[in-house]
Amino acid sequence: MSERDNRPTWSGSRRHYEVWFATMSDGRTGYWIRTTVHGGPEPHARVWFARFDRENPSRIVALNRRVPMEAWATEPDAVEVRAGGVVFASGRLHGAIEGSGHRAEWDLSFPTGGPTYRLLPGPLYRGRLAPTKPLSPNVDTDFTGSVTVDGQTTSVEWMPGQQGHLHGRAHADRWAWAHCSAFQGEGSESTVVHALAAQGRRGPITTPFTTFVGVRWRNRWLRFTRVSRRRDTALGVWRIDLSNDRYRLTGAVAGDPALMVQARYEDPDGAPRWCHNTEVGSSRFVLFERAELGWDDVADLTSEGTTHAEWAGRTPAPGTFAPHLDVG
């Protein structure tokens, strides 16, 4: 069940990091809220907030703050993570962060209870083969409440999005991630696309890109997987063309760099990763089903501003981005 998969896994190991996050967008405004905990020589937590504005990039605000472990707490019998007054709980997000001339506050609720979606094949959630284990306890939900940024309060009413939880010992070297649960187009009702392409390292060897895509269509999940040396992603662009025995998915994810936030992540050993995230991206997919004479298109999925996406690697991408400001 979803809430069991939100429970913390960290037991104090120095080689561990863990993330709870929520993303949401109504096509014009998007939000990205995270709580993280890191092992390493100096264990600590961190809280993150970002607002995106598709019509006015100057209104993008992104803040994060380090929280000492004495201000970190979890509930043993419930999903509730608290970091310096910020709460990430079952069906509830509440907190505030201030610095660099900005202040953000949020109080949001969301329905829970559906089954967790796991992007990776089952065996990768056991053992140490996958350095990070992504879970989507609430892969399709809606957020309600309010967000206040620099004194201006916005009412949030059933804004579509998702809530995820991941943990592991290290980030991938490079990855692209995307999610959308608010498509327009024929056959799009209740459809979700959830995707990850990642490249890692095994000692001195760089692994191929492994791509996992899940499509919830007509209340069942269709899975697509590929391992390839070919890179299908570049900053703001991700072309997808995958098939299984019965279905084929083609399309693309797009993110405008002017609407991205650049955030610095760290592995438990301090090695950096640079994430370029947008919560107001777009995507277009066509789903085909195998027929006697070829492929029949069965769903045309279009998202304008309701796709959540990020591109990340070991170095920051060149260009000018809204920074995710570390405010202490």
Short mmCIF file of C-alpha atoms in Angstrom, two decimals:
data_model
loop_
_atom_site.label_atom_id
_atom_site.label_comp_id
_atom_site.label_asym_id
_atom_site.label_seq_id
_atom_site.Cartn_x
_atom_site.Cartn_y
_atom_site.Cartn_z
CA MET A 1 0.00 0.00 0.00
CA SER A 2 1.10 3.54 -0.70
CA GLU A 3 1.55 4.76 2.86
CA ARG A 4 3.73 1.83 3.85
CA ASP A 5 6.01 2.76 0.96
CA ASN A 6 6.33 6.31 2.31
CA ARG A 7 7.80 5.21 5.62
CA PRO A 8 11.42 6.23 6.27
CA THR A 9 14.10 3.64 5.60
CA TRP A 10 17.11 5.51 6.99
CA SER A 11 18.64 3.79 10.03
CA GLY A 12 21.57 6.15 10.53
CA SER A 13 23.87 4.82 7.81
CA ARG A 14 26.38 7.28 6.44
CA ARG A 15 25.88 5.85 2.95
CA HIS A 16 22.23 6.73 2.60
CA TYR A 17 20.00 9.51 1.33
CA GLU A 18 16.23 9.71 1.21
CA VAL A 19 13.71 12.02 -0.43
CA TRP A 20 9.99 12.68 -0.13
CA PHE A 21 8.68 15.01 -2.81
CA ALA A 22 5.52 16.33 -4.41
CA THR A 23 5.03 17.99 -7.79
CA MET A 24 1.90 19.64 -9.13
CA SER A 25 0.78 21.97 -11.92
CA ASP A 26 -2.41 23.44 -13.35
CA GLY A 27 -0.74 24.33 -16.65
CA ARG A 28 0.15 27.87 -15.62
CA THR A 29 1.64 27.54 -12.13
CA GLY A 30 3.56 24.62 -10.72
CA TYR A 31 5.09 23.70 -7.36
CA TRP A 32 7.91 21.38 -6.26
CA ILE A 33 8.15 20.55 -2.54
CA ARG A 34 10.77 18.21 -1.05
CA THR A 35 12.08 16.99 2.29
CA THR A 36 15.41 15.13 2.28
CA VAL A 37 17.71 13.45 4.75
CA HIS A 38 21.39 12.72 4.10
CA GLY A 39 23.96 10.50 5.77
CA GLY A 40 27.64 11.22 5.24
CA PRO A 41 30.18 12.68 7.66
CA GLU A 42 27.65 15.28 8.85
CA PRO A 43 24.11 13.86 8.67
CA HIS A 44 21.46 16.50 8.08
CA ALA A 45 18.03 17.11 6.60
CA ARG A 46 16.98 19.72 4.08
CA VAL A 47 13.68 21.30 3.04
CA TRP A 48 12.99 22.54 -0.48
CA PHE A 49 10.33 24.67 -2.17
CA ALA A 50 9.94 26.01 -5.71
CA ARG A 51 7.19 27.86 -7.55
CA PHE A 52 7.09 27.97 -11.36
CA ASP A 53 5.14 30.42 -13.51
CA ARG A 54 4.73 29.48 -17.16
CA GLU A 55 3.48 32.92 -18.17
CA ASN A 56 5.99 34.99 -16.19
CA PRO A 57 9.39 33.36 -15.56
CA SER A 58 10.43 36.28 -13.33
CA ARG A 59 8.02 34.92 -10.69
CA ILE A 60 9.97 31.66 -10.30
CA VAL A 61 11.11 31.32 -6.67
CA ALA A 62 13.17 28.39 -5.36
CA LEU A 63 14.56 28.09 -1.82
CA ASN A 64 16.15 25.30 0.21
CA ARG A 65 17.43 25.20 3.78
CA ARG A 66 19.66 22.82 5.71
CA VAL A 67 18.12 21.43 8.90
CA PRO A 68 20.23 19.92 11.72
CA MET A 69 19.41 16.39 12.79
CA GLU A 70 18.19 17.55 16.20
CA ALA A 71 15.32 19.24 14.31
CA TRP A 72 14.52 16.07 12.32
CA ALA A 73 11.87 13.59 13.54
CA THR A 74 9.66 10.82 12.21
CA GLU A 75 6.66 8.98 13.59
CA PRO A 76 7.21 5.23 14.11
CA ASP A 77 3.62 4.21 13.34
CA ALA A 78 2.60 6.84 10.80
CA VAL A 79 3.97 8.61 7.75
CA GLU A 80 5.07 11.92 9.16
CA VAL A 81 8.48 13.46 8.52
CA ARG A 82 9.30 16.71 10.33
CA ALA A 83 12.28 18.88 9.53
CA GLY A 84 12.67 22.22 11.26
CA GLY A 85 8.93 22.91 11.43
CA VAL A 86 8.20 21.60 7.93
CA VAL A 87 5.87 18.59 7.81
CA PHE A 88 5.67 16.01 5.02
CA ALA A 89 2.93 13.62 6.13
CA SER A 90 0.39 11.20 4.78
CA GLY A 91 -1.92 13.38 2.70
CA ARG A 92 -0.53 16.66 4.04
CA LEU A 93 2.25 19.16 3.27
CA HIS A 94 2.82 22.08 5.62
CA GLY A 95 5.73 24.44 6.11
CA ALA A 96 7.55 27.67 5.46
CA ILE A 97 10.97 28.74 4.29
CA GLU A 98 12.53 32.20 4.16
CA GLY A 99 15.73 33.77 2.88
CA SER A 100 17.39 35.81 0.12
CA GLY A 101 14.53 38.29 0.22
CA HIS A 102 11.79 35.69 -0.23
CA ARG A 103 9.36 33.82 1.99
CA ALA A 104 7.20 30.85 1.00
CA GLU A 105 4.50 29.12 3.05
CA TRP A 106 2.33 26.17 2.08
CA ASP A 107 -0.52 24.17 3.57
CA LEU A 108 -1.75 21.47 1.21
CA SER A 109 -3.65 18.21 1.42
CA PHE A 110 -3.96 15.36 -1.07
CA PRO A 111 -5.84 12.03 -1.26
CA THR A 112 -3.83 8.88 -0.60
CA GLY A 113 -4.43 5.15 -0.61
CA GLY A 114 -3.87 3.81 -4.10
CA PRO A 115 -1.22 1.21 -4.85
CA THR A 116 2.38 2.34 -5.14
CA TYR A 117 3.80 2.38 -8.64
CA ARG A 118 7.38 1.08 -8.95
CA LEU A 119 9.23 2.23 -12.05
CA LEU A 120 11.95 -0.41 -11.78
CA PRO A 121 11.51 -4.17 -12.16
CA GLY A 122 10.88 -5.94 -8.84
CA PRO A 123 14.37 -7.49 -8.42
CA LEU A 124 16.00 -4.04 -8.52
CA TYR A 125 14.22 -3.09 -5.29
CA ARG A 126 16.12 -5.83 -3.50
CA GLY A 127 19.83 -5.80 -2.81
CA ARG A 128 22.31 -3.19 -3.99
CA LEU A 129 22.13 -3.40 -7.77
CA ALA A 130 20.12 -0.16 -8.08
CA PRO A 131 21.87 2.73 -6.25
CA THR A 132 18.52 4.52 -5.87
CA LYS A 133 15.09 2.94 -5.45
CA PRO A 134 12.26 5.19 -6.71
CA LEU A 135 8.74 4.70 -5.38
CA SER A 136 5.54 6.51 -6.33
CA PRO A 137 3.15 5.99 -3.41
CA ASN A 138 0.70 8.51 -4.88
CA VAL A 139 1.40 8.48 -8.59
CA ASP A 140 -1.83 10.32 -9.44
CA THR A 141 -3.37 12.65 -6.90
CA ASP A 142 -4.69 16.22 -6.56
CA PHE A 143 -3.59 18.96 -4.18
CA THR A 144 -5.86 21.40 -2.35
CA GLY A 145 -5.01 24.24 0.03
CA SER A 146 -2.95 27.40 -0.26
CA VAL A 147 0.53 28.61 -1.10
CA THR A 148 1.84 32.03 -0.12
CA VAL A 149 4.95 33.48 -1.77
CA ASP A 150 6.26 36.90 -0.75
CA GLY A 151 2.95 37.80 0.86
CA GLN A 152 0.74 36.79 -2.08
CA THR A 153 -1.56 33.85 -1.33
CA THR A 154 -2.75 31.51 -4.07
CA SER A 155 -5.65 29.13 -3.55
CA VAL A 156 -4.89 25.63 -4.82
CA GLU A 157 -7.95 23.62 -5.80
CA TRP A 158 -7.54 20.04 -6.98
CA MET A 159 -4.28 20.75 -8.76
CA PRO A 160 -3.11 17.53 -10.49
CA GLY A 161 0.23 16.06 -9.51
CA GLN A 162 1.98 13.21 -7.75
CA GLN A 163 3.94 12.35 -4.62
CA GLY A 164 7.09 10.27 -4.63
CA HIS A 165 9.60 8.73 -2.24
CA LEU A 166 13.08 7.51 -3.10
CA HIS A 167 16.08 6.27 -1.16
CA GLY A 168 19.49 4.84 -1.85
CA ARG A 169 23.22 5.20 -1.45
CA ALA A 170 23.94 7.45 -4.48
CA HIS A 171 22.30 9.30 -7.33
CA ALA A 172 22.72 8.13 -10.89
CA ASP A 173 25.44 9.85 -12.91
CA ARG A 174 22.87 11.24 -15.35
CA TRP A 175 19.12 10.97 -15.58
CA ALA A 176 15.96 12.35 -17.07
CA TRP A 177 12.63 11.99 -15.28
CA ALA A 178 9.10 12.92 -16.31
CA HIS A 179 5.56 12.53 -15.05
CA CYS A 180 2.15 13.64 -16.24
CA SER A 181 -1.33 12.77 -15.02
CA ALA A 182 -3.20 15.66 -16.69
CA PHE A 183 -3.33 14.98 -20.42
CA GLN A 184 -5.71 16.33 -22.99
CA GLY A 185 -6.69 14.31 -26.04
CA GLU A 186 -8.55 11.21 -27.12
CA GLY A 187 -8.08 8.30 -24.72
CA SER A 188 -6.39 10.45 -22.10
CA GLU A 189 -8.87 10.16 -19.23
CA SER A 190 -7.13 8.86 -16.09
CA THR A 191 -3.97 8.23 -18.11
CA VAL A 192 -0.58 8.61 -16.42
CA VAL A 193 2.88 8.55 -17.98
CA HIS A 194 5.79 8.05 -15.59
CA ALA A 195 9.30 7.78 -17.01
CA LEU A 196 12.96 7.55 -16.04
CA ALA A 197 16.14 7.23 -18.09
CA ALA A 198 19.35 6.84 -16.07
CA GLN A 199 23.03 6.16 -16.57
CA GLY A 200 25.27 5.04 -13.72
CA ARG A 201 28.76 3.86 -12.99
CA ARG A 202 30.19 0.51 -11.92
CA GLY A 203 33.72 1.26 -10.77
CA PRO A 204 35.51 2.87 -13.73
CA ILE A 205 32.85 1.72 -16.23
CA THR A 206 29.93 3.91 -17.29
CA THR A 207 26.79 1.84 -17.81
CA PRO A 208 24.37 2.17 -20.73
CA PHE A 209 21.25 4.29 -20.40
CA THR A 210 18.39 2.30 -18.95
CA THR A 211 14.91 3.64 -19.68
CA PHE A 212 11.78 2.66 -17.78
CA VAL A 213 8.37 4.03 -18.78
CA GLY A 214 5.03 3.17 -17.24
CA VAL A 215 1.73 4.16 -18.86
CA ARG A 216 -1.50 3.78 -16.91
CA TRP A 217 -4.13 3.44 -19.59
CA ARG A 218 -7.66 2.17 -19.08
CA ASN A 219 -6.84 1.38 -15.44
CA ARG A 220 -3.88 -0.90 -16.10
CA TRP A 221 -0.18 -0.29 -16.31
CA LEU A 222 1.75 -0.87 -19.51
CA ARG A 223 5.51 -1.20 -19.02
CA PHE A 224 8.28 -0.33 -21.44
CA THR A 225 12.01 -0.87 -20.92
CA ARG A 226 15.14 -0.35 -22.98
CA VAL A 227 18.90 -0.55 -22.39
CA SER A 228 20.98 1.36 -24.91
CA ARG A 229 24.22 3.27 -25.34
CA ARG A 230 22.28 5.81 -27.34
CA ARG A 231 21.32 8.93 -25.45
CA ASP A 232 17.76 10.10 -26.14
CA THR A 233 17.86 13.14 -23.87
CA ALA A 234 19.38 16.60 -23.92
CA LEU A 235 18.54 19.56 -21.74
CA GLY A 236 14.85 20.29 -22.25
CA VAL A 237 14.32 17.48 -24.76
CA TRP A 238 13.59 13.78 -24.35
CA ARG A 239 12.47 11.67 -27.30
CA ILE A 240 10.75 8.40 -26.45
CA ASP A 241 10.07 5.48 -28.78
CA LEU A 242 9.59 2.20 -26.93
CA SER A 243 7.61 -0.96 -27.51
CA ASN A 244 6.71 -4.22 -25.83
CA ASP A 245 4.98 -7.32 -27.16
CA ARG A 246 1.65 -5.54 -27.63
CA TYR A 247 2.08 -1.76 -27.41
CA ARG A 248 4.31 1.01 -28.70
CA LEU A 249 4.74 4.48 -27.19
CA THR A 250 6.23 7.33 -29.19
CA GLY A 251 6.56 10.98 -28.29
CA ALA A 252 8.61 13.59 -26.51
CA VAL A 253 8.96 15.56 -23.29
CA ALA A 254 9.88 19.23 -23.57
CA GLY A 255 11.01 21.77 -20.99
CA ASP A 256 11.87 25.40 -21.64
CA PRO A 257 15.19 26.24 -19.89
CA ALA A 258 13.75 29.69 -19.12
CA LEU A 259 11.20 27.89 -16.93
CA MET A 260 13.72 25.64 -15.15
CA VAL A 261 15.28 25.77 -11.72
CA GLN A 262 18.88 24.58 -11.34
CA ALA A 263 19.41 22.74 -8.05
CA ARG A 264 22.56 21.26 -6.55
CA TYR A 265 22.12 17.81 -5.04
CA GLU A 266 24.72 15.87 -3.06
CA ASP A 267 25.46 12.20 -2.61
CA PRO A 268 26.13 11.10 0.98
CA ASP A 269 29.88 11.37 0.23
CA GLY A 270 29.42 14.97 -0.92
CA ALA A 271 29.72 14.36 -4.67
CA PRO A 272 27.45 16.83 -6.48
CA ARG A 273 24.70 16.32 -9.02
CA TRP A 274 23.02 19.18 -10.86
CA CYS A 275 19.29 18.95 -11.44
CA HIS A 276 17.40 21.13 -13.94
CA ASN A 277 13.72 20.90 -13.05
CA THR A 278 10.49 22.32 -14.40
CA GLU A 279 6.96 21.69 -13.16
CA VAL A 280 5.35 23.42 -16.16
CA GLY A 281 6.78 21.30 -18.97
CA SER A 282 4.89 19.81 -21.89
CA SER A 283 4.71 16.45 -23.61
CA ARG A 284 3.03 14.62 -26.47
CA PHE A 285 2.67 10.86 -26.80
CA VAL A 286 0.88 8.49 -29.12
CA LEU A 287 0.11 4.99 -27.87
CA PHE A 288 -0.21 2.25 -30.47
CA GLU A 289 -1.59 -1.27 -30.12
CA ARG A 290 -0.37 -4.10 -32.32
CA ALA A 291 -2.93 -5.16 -34.92
CA GLU A 292 -3.03 -7.74 -37.67
CA LEU A 293 -1.63 -5.36 -40.30
CA GLY A 294 0.63 -3.21 -38.11
CA TRP A 295 0.03 -0.69 -35.36
CA ASP A 296 -3.28 1.04 -34.53
CA ASP A 297 -3.10 4.31 -32.61
CA VAL A 298 -5.34 4.02 -29.55
CA ALA A 299 -4.49 7.15 -27.53
CA ASP A 300 -3.22 10.64 -28.39
CA LEU A 301 -1.88 12.30 -25.24
CA THR A 302 -1.04 16.01 -25.07
CA SER A 303 0.14 18.03 -22.08
CA GLU A 304 0.64 21.79 -22.18
CA GLY A 305 2.26 22.96 -18.95
CA THR A 306 1.20 19.98 -16.82
CA THR A 307 4.26 17.77 -17.28
CA HIS A 308 6.81 17.53 -14.46
CA ALA A 309 10.32 16.91 -15.76
CA GLU A 310 13.97 17.14 -14.89
CA TRP A 311 17.35 16.59 -16.49
CA ALA A 312 20.35 15.98 -14.24
CA GLY A 313 24.04 15.12 -14.36
CA ARG A 314 27.41 15.44 -12.70
CA THR A 315 27.96 19.00 -13.97
CA PRO A 316 25.69 22.04 -14.28
CA ALA A 317 24.26 22.66 -17.74
CA PRO A 318 25.47 25.83 -19.45
CA GLY A 319 23.01 28.69 -19.59
CA THR A 320 21.05 30.94 -17.29
CA PHE A 321 18.56 29.31 -14.94
CA ALA A 322 16.61 30.34 -11.89
CA PRO A 323 18.81 29.09 -9.04
CA HIS A 324 17.52 26.94 -6.22
CA LEU A 325 18.82 29.25 -3.48
CA ASP A 326 20.44 27.76 -0.39
CA VAL A 327 19.20 30.04 2.38
CA GLY A 328 21.10 28.47 5.25
#
